Structures are given as structure tokens and as C-alpha cells.
Short mmCIF file of N, CA and C in Angstrom, two decimals:
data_model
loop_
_atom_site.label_atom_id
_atom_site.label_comp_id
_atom_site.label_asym_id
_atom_site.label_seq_id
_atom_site.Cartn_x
_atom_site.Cartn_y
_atom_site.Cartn_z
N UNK A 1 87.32 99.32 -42.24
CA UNK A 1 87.82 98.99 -43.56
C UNK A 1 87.78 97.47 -43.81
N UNK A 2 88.04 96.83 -42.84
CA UNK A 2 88.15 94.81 -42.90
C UNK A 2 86.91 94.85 -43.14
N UNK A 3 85.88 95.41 -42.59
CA UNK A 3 84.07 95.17 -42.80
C UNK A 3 84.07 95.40 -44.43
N UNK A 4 84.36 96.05 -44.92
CA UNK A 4 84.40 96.66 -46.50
C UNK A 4 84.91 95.30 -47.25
N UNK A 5 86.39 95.09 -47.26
CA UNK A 5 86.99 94.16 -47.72
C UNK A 5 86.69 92.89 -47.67
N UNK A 6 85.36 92.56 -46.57
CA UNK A 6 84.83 90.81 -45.98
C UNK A 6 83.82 91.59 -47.27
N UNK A 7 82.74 92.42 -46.53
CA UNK A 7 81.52 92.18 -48.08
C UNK A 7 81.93 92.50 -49.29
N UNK A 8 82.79 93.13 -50.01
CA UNK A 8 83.41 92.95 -51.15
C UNK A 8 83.68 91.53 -51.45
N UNK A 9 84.10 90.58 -51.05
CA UNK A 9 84.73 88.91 -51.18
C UNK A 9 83.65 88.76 -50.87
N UNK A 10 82.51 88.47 -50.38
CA UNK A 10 81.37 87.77 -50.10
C UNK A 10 80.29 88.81 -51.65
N UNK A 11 80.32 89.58 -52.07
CA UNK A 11 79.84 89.97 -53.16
C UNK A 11 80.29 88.56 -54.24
N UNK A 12 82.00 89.01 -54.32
CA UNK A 12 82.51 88.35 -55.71
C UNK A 12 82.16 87.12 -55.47
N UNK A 13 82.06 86.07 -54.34
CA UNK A 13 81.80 85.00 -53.79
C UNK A 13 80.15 84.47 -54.62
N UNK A 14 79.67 85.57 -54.81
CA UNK A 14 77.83 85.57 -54.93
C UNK A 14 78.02 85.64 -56.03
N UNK A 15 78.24 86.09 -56.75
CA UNK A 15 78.61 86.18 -58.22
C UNK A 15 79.27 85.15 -59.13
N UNK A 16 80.59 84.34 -58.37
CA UNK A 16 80.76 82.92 -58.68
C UNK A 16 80.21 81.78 -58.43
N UNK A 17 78.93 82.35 -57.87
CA UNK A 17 78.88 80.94 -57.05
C UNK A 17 78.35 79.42 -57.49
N UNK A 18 78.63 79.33 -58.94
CA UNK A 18 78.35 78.11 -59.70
C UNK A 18 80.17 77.66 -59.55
N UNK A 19 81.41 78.34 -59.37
CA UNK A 19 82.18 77.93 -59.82
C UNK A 19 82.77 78.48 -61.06
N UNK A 20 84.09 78.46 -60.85
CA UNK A 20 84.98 78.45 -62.41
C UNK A 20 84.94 77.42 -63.14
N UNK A 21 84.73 77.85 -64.65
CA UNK A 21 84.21 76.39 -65.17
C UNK A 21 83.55 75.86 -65.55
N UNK A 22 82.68 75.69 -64.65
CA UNK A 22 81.22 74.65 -64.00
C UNK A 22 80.48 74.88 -65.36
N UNK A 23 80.07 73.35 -65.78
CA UNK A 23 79.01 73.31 -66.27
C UNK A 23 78.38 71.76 -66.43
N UNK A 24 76.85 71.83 -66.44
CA UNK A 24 76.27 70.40 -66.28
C UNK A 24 75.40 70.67 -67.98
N UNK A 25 75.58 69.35 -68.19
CA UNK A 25 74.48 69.19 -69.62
C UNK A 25 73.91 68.09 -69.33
N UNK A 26 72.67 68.29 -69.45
CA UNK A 26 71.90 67.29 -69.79
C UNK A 26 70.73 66.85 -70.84
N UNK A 27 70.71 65.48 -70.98
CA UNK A 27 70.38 65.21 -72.25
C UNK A 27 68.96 64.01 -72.22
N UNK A 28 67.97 64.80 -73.05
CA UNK A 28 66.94 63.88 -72.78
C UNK A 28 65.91 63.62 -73.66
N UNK A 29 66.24 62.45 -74.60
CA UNK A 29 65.35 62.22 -75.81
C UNK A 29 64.28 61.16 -75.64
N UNK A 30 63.53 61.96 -76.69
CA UNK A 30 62.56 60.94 -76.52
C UNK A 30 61.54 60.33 -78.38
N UNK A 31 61.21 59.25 -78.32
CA UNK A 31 60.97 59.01 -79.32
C UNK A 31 58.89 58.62 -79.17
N UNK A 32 58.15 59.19 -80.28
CA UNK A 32 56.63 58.95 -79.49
C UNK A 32 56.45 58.99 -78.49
N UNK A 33 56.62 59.72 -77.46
CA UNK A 33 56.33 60.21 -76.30
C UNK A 33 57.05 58.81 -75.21
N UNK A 34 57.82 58.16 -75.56
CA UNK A 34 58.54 57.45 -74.98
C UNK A 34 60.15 58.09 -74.52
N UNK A 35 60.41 58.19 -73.11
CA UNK A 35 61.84 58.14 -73.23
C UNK A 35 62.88 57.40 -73.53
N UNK A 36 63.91 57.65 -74.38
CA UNK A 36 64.81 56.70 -75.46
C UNK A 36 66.22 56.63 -74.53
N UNK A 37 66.46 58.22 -74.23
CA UNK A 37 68.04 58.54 -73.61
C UNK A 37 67.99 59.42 -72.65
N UNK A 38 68.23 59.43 -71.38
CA UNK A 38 68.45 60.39 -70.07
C UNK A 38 70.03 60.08 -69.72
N UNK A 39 70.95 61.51 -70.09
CA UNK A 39 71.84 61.28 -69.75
C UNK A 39 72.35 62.98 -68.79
N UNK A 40 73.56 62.81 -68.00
CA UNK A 40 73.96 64.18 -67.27
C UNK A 40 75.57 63.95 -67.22
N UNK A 41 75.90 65.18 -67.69
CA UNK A 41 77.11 65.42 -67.34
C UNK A 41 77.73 66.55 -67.00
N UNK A 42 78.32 66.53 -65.88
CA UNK A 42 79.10 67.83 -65.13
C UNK A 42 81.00 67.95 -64.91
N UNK A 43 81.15 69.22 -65.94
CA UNK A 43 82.06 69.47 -65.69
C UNK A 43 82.63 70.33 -64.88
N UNK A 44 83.93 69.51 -63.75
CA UNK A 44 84.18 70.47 -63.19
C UNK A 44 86.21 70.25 -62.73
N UNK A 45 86.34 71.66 -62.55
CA UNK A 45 87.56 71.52 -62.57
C UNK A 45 88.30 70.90 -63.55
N UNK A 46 88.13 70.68 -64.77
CA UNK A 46 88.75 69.55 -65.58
C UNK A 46 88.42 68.38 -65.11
N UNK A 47 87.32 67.94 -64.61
CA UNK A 47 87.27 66.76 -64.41
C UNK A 47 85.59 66.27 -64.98
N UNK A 48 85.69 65.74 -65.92
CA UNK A 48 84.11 65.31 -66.29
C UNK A 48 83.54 63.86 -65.83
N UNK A 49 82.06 64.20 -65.56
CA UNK A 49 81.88 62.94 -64.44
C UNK A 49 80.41 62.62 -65.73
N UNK A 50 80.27 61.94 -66.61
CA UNK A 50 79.31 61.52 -66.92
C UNK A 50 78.16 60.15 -66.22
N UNK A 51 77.11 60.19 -66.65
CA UNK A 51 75.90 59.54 -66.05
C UNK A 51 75.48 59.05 -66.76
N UNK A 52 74.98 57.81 -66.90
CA UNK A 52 74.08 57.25 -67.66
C UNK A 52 72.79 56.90 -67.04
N UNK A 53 71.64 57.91 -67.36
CA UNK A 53 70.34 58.21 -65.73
C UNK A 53 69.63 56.82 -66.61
N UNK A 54 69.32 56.97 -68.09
CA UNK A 54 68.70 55.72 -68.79
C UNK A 54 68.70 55.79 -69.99
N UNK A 55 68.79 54.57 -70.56
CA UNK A 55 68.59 53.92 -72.04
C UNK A 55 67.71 53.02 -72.47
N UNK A 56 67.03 53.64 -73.53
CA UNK A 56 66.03 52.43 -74.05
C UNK A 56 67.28 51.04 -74.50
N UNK A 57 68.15 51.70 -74.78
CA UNK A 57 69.19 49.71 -75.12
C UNK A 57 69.86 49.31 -74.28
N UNK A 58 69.79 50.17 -72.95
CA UNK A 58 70.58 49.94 -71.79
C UNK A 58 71.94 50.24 -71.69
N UNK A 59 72.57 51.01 -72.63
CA UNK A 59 73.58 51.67 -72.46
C UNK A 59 73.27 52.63 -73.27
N UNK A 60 74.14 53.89 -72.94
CA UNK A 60 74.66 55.32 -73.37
C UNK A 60 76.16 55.52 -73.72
N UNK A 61 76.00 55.80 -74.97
CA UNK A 61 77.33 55.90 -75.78
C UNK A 61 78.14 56.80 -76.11
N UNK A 62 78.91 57.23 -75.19
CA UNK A 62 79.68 58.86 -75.06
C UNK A 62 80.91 58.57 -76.55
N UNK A 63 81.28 59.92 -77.27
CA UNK A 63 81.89 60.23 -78.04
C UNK A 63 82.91 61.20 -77.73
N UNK A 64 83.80 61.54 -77.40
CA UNK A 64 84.47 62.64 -76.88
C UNK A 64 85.53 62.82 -77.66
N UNK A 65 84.89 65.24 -78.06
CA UNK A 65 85.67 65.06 -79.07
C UNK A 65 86.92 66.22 -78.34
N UNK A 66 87.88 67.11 -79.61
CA UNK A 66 88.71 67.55 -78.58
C UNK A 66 88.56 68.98 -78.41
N UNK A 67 88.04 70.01 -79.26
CA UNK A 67 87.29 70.93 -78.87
C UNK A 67 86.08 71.50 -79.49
N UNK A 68 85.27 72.69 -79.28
CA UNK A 68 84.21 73.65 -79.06
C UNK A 68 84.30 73.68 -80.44
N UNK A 69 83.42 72.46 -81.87
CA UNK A 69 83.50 72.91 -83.38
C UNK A 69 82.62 74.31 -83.79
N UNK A 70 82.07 74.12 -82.40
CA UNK A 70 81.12 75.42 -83.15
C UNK A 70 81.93 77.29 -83.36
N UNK A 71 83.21 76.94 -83.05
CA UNK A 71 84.04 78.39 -82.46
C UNK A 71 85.25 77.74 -83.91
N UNK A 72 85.08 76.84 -84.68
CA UNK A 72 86.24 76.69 -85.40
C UNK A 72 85.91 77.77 -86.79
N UNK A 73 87.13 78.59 -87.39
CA UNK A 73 86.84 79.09 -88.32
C UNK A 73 87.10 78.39 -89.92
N UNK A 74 86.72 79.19 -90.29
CA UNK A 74 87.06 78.29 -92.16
C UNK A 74 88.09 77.94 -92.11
N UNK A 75 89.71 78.87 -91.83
CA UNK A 75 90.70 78.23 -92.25
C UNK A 75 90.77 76.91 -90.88
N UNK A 76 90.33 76.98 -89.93
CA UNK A 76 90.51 76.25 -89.21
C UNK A 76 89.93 75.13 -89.03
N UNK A 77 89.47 74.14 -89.72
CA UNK A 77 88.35 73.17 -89.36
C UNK A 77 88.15 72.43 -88.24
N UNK A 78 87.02 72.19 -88.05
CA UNK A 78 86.55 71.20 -86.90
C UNK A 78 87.13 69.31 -87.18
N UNK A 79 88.25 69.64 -85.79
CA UNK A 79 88.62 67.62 -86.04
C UNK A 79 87.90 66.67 -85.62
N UNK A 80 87.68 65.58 -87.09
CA UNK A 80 86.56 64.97 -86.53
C UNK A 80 87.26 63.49 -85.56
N UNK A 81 88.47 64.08 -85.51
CA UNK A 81 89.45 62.95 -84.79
C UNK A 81 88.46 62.85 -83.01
N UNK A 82 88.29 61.54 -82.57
CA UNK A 82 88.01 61.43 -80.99
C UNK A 82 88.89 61.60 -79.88
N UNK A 83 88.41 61.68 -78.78
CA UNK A 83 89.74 61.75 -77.82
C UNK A 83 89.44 60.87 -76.83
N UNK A 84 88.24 60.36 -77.20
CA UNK A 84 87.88 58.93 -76.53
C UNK A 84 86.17 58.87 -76.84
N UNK A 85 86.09 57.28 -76.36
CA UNK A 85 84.47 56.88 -76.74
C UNK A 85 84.67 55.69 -75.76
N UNK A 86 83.24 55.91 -75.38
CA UNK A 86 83.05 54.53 -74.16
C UNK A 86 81.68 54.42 -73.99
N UNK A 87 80.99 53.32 -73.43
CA UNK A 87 79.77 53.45 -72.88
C UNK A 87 79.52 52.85 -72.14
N UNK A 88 78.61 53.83 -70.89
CA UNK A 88 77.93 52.88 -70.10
C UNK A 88 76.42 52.51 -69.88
N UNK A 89 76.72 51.57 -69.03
CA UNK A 89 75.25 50.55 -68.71
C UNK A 89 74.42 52.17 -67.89
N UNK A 90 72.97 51.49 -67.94
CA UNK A 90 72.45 52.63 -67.99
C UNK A 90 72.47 52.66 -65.82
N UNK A 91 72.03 53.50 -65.48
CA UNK A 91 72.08 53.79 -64.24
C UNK A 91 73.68 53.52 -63.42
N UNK A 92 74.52 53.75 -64.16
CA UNK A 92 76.14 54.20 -64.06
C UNK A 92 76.53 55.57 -64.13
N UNK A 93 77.94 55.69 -63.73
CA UNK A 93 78.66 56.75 -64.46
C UNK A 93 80.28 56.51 -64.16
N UNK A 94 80.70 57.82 -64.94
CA UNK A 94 82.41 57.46 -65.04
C UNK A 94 82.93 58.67 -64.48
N UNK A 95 84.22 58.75 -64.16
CA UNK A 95 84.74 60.04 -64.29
C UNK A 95 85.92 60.00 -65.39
N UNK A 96 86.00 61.17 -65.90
CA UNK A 96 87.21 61.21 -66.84
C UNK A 96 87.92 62.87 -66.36
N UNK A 97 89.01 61.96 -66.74
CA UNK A 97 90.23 63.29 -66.38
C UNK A 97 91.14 63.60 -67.87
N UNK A 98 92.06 64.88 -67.90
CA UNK A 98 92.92 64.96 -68.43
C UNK A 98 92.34 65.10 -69.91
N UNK A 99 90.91 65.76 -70.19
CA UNK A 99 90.47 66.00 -71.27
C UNK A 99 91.11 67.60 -71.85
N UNK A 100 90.68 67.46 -73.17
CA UNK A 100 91.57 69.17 -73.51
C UNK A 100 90.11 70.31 -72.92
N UNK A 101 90.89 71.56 -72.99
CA UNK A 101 90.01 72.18 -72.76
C UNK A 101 88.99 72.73 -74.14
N UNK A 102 87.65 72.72 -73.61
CA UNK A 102 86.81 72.80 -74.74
C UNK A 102 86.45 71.78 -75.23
N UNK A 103 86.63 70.00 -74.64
CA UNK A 103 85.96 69.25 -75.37
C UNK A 103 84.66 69.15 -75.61
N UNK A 104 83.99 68.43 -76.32
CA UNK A 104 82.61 68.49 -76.45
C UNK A 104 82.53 67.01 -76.94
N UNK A 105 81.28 66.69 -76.55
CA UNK A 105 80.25 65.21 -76.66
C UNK A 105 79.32 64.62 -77.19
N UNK A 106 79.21 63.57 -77.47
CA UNK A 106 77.89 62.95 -78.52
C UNK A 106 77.96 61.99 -77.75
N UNK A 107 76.46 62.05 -77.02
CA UNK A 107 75.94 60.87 -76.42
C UNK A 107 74.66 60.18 -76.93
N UNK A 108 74.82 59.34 -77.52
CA UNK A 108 73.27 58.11 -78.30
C UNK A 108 73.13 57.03 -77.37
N UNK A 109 71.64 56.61 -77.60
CA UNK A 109 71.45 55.23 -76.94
C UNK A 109 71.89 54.24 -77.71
N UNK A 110 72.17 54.11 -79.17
CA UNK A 110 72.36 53.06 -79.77
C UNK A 110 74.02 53.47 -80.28
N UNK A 111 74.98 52.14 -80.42
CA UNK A 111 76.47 52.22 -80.91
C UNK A 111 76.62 53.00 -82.20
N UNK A 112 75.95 53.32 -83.07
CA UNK A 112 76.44 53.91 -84.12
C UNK A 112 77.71 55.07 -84.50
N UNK A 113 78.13 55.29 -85.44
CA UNK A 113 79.24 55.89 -85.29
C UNK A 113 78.78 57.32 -85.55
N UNK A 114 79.48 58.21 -84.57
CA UNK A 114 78.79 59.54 -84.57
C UNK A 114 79.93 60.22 -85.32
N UNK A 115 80.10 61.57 -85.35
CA UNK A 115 80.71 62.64 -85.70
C UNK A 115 80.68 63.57 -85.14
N UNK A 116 81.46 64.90 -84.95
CA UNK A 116 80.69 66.22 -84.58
C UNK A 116 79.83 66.87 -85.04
N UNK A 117 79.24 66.15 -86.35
CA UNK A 117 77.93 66.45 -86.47
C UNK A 117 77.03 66.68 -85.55
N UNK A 118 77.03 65.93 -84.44
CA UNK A 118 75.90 66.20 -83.65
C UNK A 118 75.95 67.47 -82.87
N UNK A 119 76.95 68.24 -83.03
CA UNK A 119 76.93 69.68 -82.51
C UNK A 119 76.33 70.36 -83.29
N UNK A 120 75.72 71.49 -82.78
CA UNK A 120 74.73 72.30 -83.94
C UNK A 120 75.91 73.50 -84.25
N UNK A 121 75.52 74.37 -85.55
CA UNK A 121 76.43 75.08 -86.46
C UNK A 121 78.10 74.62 -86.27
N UNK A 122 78.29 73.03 -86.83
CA UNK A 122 79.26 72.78 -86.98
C UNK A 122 79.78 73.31 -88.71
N UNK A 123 80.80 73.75 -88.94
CA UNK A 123 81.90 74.00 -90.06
C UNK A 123 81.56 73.20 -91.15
N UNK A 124 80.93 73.61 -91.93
CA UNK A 124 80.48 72.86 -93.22
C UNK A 124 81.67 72.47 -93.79
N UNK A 125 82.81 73.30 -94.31
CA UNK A 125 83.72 72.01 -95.07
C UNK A 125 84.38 71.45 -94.03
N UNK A 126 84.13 71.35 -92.73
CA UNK A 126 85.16 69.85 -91.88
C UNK A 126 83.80 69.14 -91.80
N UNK A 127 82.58 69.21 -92.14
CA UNK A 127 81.32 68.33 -92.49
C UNK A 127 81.53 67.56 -93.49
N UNK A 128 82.06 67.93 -94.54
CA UNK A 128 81.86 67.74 -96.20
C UNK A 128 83.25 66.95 -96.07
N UNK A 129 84.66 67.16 -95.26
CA UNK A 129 85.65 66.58 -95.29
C UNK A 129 85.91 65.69 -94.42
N UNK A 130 84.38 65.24 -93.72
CA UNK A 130 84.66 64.04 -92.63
C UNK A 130 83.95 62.98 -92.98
N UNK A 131 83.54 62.85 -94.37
CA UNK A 131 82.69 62.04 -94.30
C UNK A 131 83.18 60.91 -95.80
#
């Protein structure tokens, strides 16, 4: 029966085995066949560790917002409030803690001021009311 109960936990084991959580994004633009922005970020445990791999201006400009706009409904709009913004030099990275759950990110090579616009099927009237 212990033989049963070890490969059962070594099943569920195989099945998690990215982790609770876990997820890496990465981001990689390019302008005329030039690369502009190489960036990576992995979340884990609540703990997000961003990268700045490269920038055509030499830094990467994180936006951090406070959750998932693409899951907000009508009555609910997407806040275009931040929960932080920083950037780094390129071939760096940071860690950040104590983010909400579900944040989401806008990373550019150049300072401009972003929005959650840059999430795709964001909430047209918190679009129309952030601007």
C-alpha cells in the first residue's frame, strides 16, 4: 500500500512540476529587423524577479500595475493607478516583493508614460476614462 501512496505523490509531483504559481514572460521587440527590447520575468512564489537581457536606450522601463485588466468587468473597471515603476540598466535585474496578486506589467525601452493599455482586451470605458 506505501508503494501505491509513494507513486500517487510522485504522479501529482509530475503534474506540478512547473510549480504553484510559476510563471516566466518574456519580452522581445524588435524594430526593422533590429532588436529594440529583450526583457524576462519570473514569477514565483509572490516574488517577481525582473531582467533587463537588453535595450536599444540601455534601460528597460517596468510599469507595475495592480491586477489581471483583462478579467475586469464593465461594472468593474480596470485601475489605471501603478503599484510601482522603475527601470533598469540593461543587463540587470531586480527582485520585487509584496506585489498584489494578479499584477501585470508594461515594459518599454524608452521612459514614456504607459497605461494598461498595453495589455491586450483591456476594458474600453477604464480606456476612455484613463486618458
Amino acid at each position: 500500500m506505501h508503494y501505491l501512496i509513494a507513486a500517487l505523490y510522485f504522479l501529482l509531483a509530475l503534474i506540478g512540476s512547473d510549480g504553484w504559481g510559476d510563471r516566466t514572460i518574456i519580452t522581445r521587440t524588435s524594430a526593422d529587423g533590429a532588436e529594440v527590447l529583450y526583457s524576462q520575468t519570473r514569477v514565483v512564489a509572490g516574488i517577481a524577479h525582473f531582467a533587463c537581457i537588453a535595450s536599444v536606450s540601455g534601460s528597460c522601463h517596468y510599469e507595475l500595475f495592480p491586477r489581471d485588466c483583462t478579467m475586469a468587468s464593465p461594472a468593474a473597471p480596470c485601475p489605471a493607478d501603478l503599484v510601482t515603476h522603475f527601470a533598469l540598466p540593461s543587463g540587470t535585474s531586480r527582485d520585487v516583493t509584496d506585489l498584489p496578486t494578479g499584477f501585470r506589467f508594461c515594459v518599454s525601452h524608452d521612459a514614456r508614460p504607459e497605461t494598461p493599455d498595453c495589455m491586450p482586451a483591456r476594458n474600453p470605458q477604464a480606456s476612455a476614462s484613463s486618458r
